[in-house]
Amino acid sequence: MTVIGELKKESLRLRKERSPVASSIVFAISEIEKVGKNAGNRETTEDEAIRIIQKIIATIDENLLHSTAWRASQLTYEKQILQSVLPQMATENDVVSFLEAKYTENTVPKKGEVMKALRDEFGARADMKRAAQIVNEMFGI
């Protein structure tokens, strides 16, 4: 099931339970769907959905620093729900293994070419900033 589908399923469950976090999850779904609507009235892609959820989680982390105990428990629960629908993120070892398999030591690829290959392989499941550092370490580009 897609990330959006999983989130909608969780949203329905939370609304049936009358959870105070339900409205936050509905808001997250609307933010995800808005990306596709604003880009030509199309469905939001899986990678776009993952990025939006990651941004929302980052915002929650920021809000946790300045919240009361009761609000912190709600934010933590909301964060757990959002993290539960995300796919398994690519590890550094996954990125290194992919690069080692794709590129030999004899060839020095162009950085843009390597980053595009990583994006095509992992999409939003990889931390592209860290992947760029790994590419620099491995190929010196």
One Martini backbone bead per residue (centre of mass of N, CA, C, O) as a GRO file, in nm:
protein
  141
    1MET     BB    1   0.101   0.033   0.016
    2THR     BB    2   0.076   0.350   0.030
    3VAL     BB    3   0.139   0.620   0.211
    4ILE     BB    4  -0.138   0.751   0.173
    5GLY     BB    5  -0.308   0.501   0.239
    6GLU     BB    6  -0.200   0.458   0.525
    7LEU     BB    7  -0.281   0.738   0.633
    8LYS     BB    8  -0.586   0.707   0.581
    9LYS     BB    9  -0.624   0.463   0.764
   10GLU     BB   10  -0.530   0.604   1.024
   11SER     BB   11  -0.733   0.834   1.016
   12LEU     BB   12  -0.986   0.664   1.045
   13ARG     BB   13  -0.913   0.534   1.314
   14LEU     BB   14  -0.884   0.804   1.475
   15ARG     BB   15  -1.172   0.910   1.424
   16LYS     BB   16  -1.321   0.671   1.557
   17GLU     BB   17  -1.162   0.731   1.840
   18ARG     BB   18  -1.136   1.041   1.887
   19SER     BB   19  -0.868   1.164   1.835
   20PRO     BB   20  -0.665   1.448   1.873
   21VAL     BB   21  -0.477   1.364   1.614
   22ALA     BB   22  -0.659   1.344   1.360
   23SER     BB   23  -0.638   1.637   1.247
   24SER     BB   24  -0.332   1.620   1.182
   25ILE     BB   25  -0.355   1.390   0.972
   26VAL     BB   26  -0.546   1.533   0.782
   27PHE     BB   27  -0.353   1.763   0.724
   28ALA     BB   28  -0.128   1.590   0.600
   29ILE     BB   29  -0.297   1.487   0.364
   30SER     BB   30  -0.358   1.767   0.241
   31GLU     BB   31  -0.062   1.842   0.189
   32ILE     BB   32  -0.001   1.610  -0.002
   33GLU     BB   33  -0.233   1.662  -0.214
   34LYS     BB   34  -0.154   1.957  -0.289
   35VAL     BB   35   0.094   1.904  -0.462
   36GLY     BB   36  -0.055   1.775  -0.706
   37LYS     BB   37  -0.267   1.995  -0.757
   38ASN     BB   38  -0.045   2.229  -0.809
   39ALA     BB   39   0.083   2.013  -1.042
   40GLY     BB   40  -0.175   1.960  -1.247
   41ASN     BB   41  -0.397   1.785  -1.125
   42ARG     BB   42  -0.257   1.544  -0.961
   43GLU     BB   43  -0.102   1.297  -0.828
   44THR     BB   44   0.082   1.219  -0.570
   45THR     BB   45   0.378   1.113  -0.513
   46GLU     BB   46   0.564   0.918  -0.317
   47ASP     BB   47   0.808   1.109  -0.281
   48GLU     BB   48   0.643   1.358  -0.203
   49ALA     BB   49   0.510   1.234   0.047
   50ILE     BB   50   0.768   1.174   0.202
   51ARG     BB   51   0.873   1.466   0.218
   52ILE     BB   52   0.633   1.586   0.371
   53ILE     BB   53   0.654   1.405   0.619
   54GLN     BB   54   0.941   1.490   0.693
   55LYS     BB   55   0.869   1.789   0.741
   56ILE     BB   56   0.661   1.742   0.963
   57ILE     BB   57   0.856   1.600   1.157
   58ALA     BB   58   1.049   1.840   1.185
   59THR     BB   59   0.836   2.027   1.309
   60ILE     BB   60   0.775   1.856   1.553
   61ASP     BB   61   1.058   1.863   1.674
   62GLU     BB   62   1.054   2.169   1.714
   63ASN     BB   63   0.791   2.178   1.895
   64LEU     BB   64   0.897   1.998   2.132
   65LEU     BB   65   1.090   2.221   2.257
   66HIS     BB   66   0.802   2.422   2.309
   67SER     BB   67   0.629   2.226   2.498
   68THR     BB   68   0.414   2.075   2.669
   69ALA     BB   69   0.346   1.776   2.800
   70TRP     BB   70   0.076   1.727   2.660
   71ARG     BB   71   0.164   1.819   2.374
   72ALA     BB   72   0.406   1.626   2.352
   73SER     BB   73   0.240   1.364   2.344
   74GLN     BB   74   0.089   1.430   2.084
   75LEU     BB   75   0.335   1.477   1.900
   76THR     BB   76   0.458   1.197   1.941
   77TYR     BB   77   0.220   1.039   1.827
   78GLU     BB   78   0.218   1.171   1.550
   79LYS     BB   79   0.506   1.089   1.476
   80GLN     BB   80   0.462   0.782   1.492
   81ILE     BB   81   0.255   0.765   1.267
   82LEU     BB   82   0.425   0.888   1.039
   83GLN     BB   83   0.663   0.681   1.065
   84SER     BB   84   0.488   0.418   1.009
   85VAL     BB   85   0.438   0.498   0.688
   86LEU     BB   86   0.719   0.484   0.629
   87PRO     BB   87   0.964   0.375   0.464
   88GLN     BB   88   1.248   0.229   0.440
   89MET     BB   89   1.544   0.359   0.478
   90ALA     BB   90   1.836   0.427   0.348
   91THR     BB   91   2.145   0.334   0.395
   92GLU     BB   92   2.474   0.375   0.370
   93ASN     BB   93   2.524   0.086   0.269
   94ASP     BB   94   2.328   0.100   0.031
   95VAL     BB   95   2.471   0.325  -0.119
   96VAL     BB   96   2.750   0.196  -0.141
   97SER     BB   97   2.663  -0.064  -0.285
   98PHE     BB   98   2.545   0.072  -0.533
   99LEU     BB   99   2.803   0.223  -0.622
  100GLU     BB  100   2.989  -0.025  -0.646
  101ALA     BB  101   2.809  -0.169  -0.863
  102LYS     BB  102   2.794   0.070  -1.080
  103TYR     BB  103   3.096   0.161  -1.008
  104THR     BB  104   3.413   0.178  -1.088
  105GLU     BB  105   3.737   0.267  -1.006
  106ASN     BB  106   3.829   0.359  -1.301
  107THR     BB  107   3.583   0.540  -1.289
  108VAL     BB  108   3.480   0.891  -1.321
  109PRO     BB  109   3.207   1.027  -1.247
  110LYS     BB  110   2.956   1.233  -1.253
  111LYS     BB  111   2.780   1.378  -1.010
  112GLY     BB  112   2.503   1.406  -1.150
  113GLU     BB  113   2.487   1.109  -1.239
  114VAL     BB  114   2.498   0.984  -0.958
  115MET     BB  115   2.257   1.134  -0.827
  116LYS     BB  116   2.047   1.031  -1.029
  117ALA     BB  117   2.083   0.731  -0.966
  118LEU     BB  118   2.003   0.757  -0.668
  119ARG     BB  119   1.721   0.879  -0.714
  120ASP     BB  120   1.616   0.640  -0.887
  121GLU     BB  121   1.662   0.418  -0.668
  122PHE     BB  122   1.553   0.579  -0.383
  123GLY     BB  123   1.467   0.860  -0.368
  124ALA     BB  124   1.327   0.957  -0.057
  125ARG     BB  125   1.490   0.719   0.105
  126ALA     BB  126   1.729   0.924   0.082
  127ASP     BB  127   1.998   1.107   0.198
  128MET     BB  128   2.133   1.335  -0.015
  129LYS     BB  129   2.349   1.469   0.156
  130ARG     BB  130   2.494   1.210   0.240
  131ALA     BB  131   2.532   1.097  -0.045
  132ALA     BB  132   2.722   1.326  -0.139
  133GLN     BB  133   2.943   1.258   0.065
  134ILE     BB  134   2.996   0.972  -0.034
  135VAL     BB  135   3.076   1.050  -0.320
  136ASN     BB  136   3.319   1.220  -0.237
  137GLU     BB  137   3.472   0.990  -0.090
  138MET     BB  138   3.480   0.782  -0.332
  139PHE     BB  139   3.545   1.001  -0.597
  140GLY     BB  140   3.621   1.311  -0.558
  141ILE     BB  141   3.338   1.504  -0.649
   0.00000   0.00000   0.00000
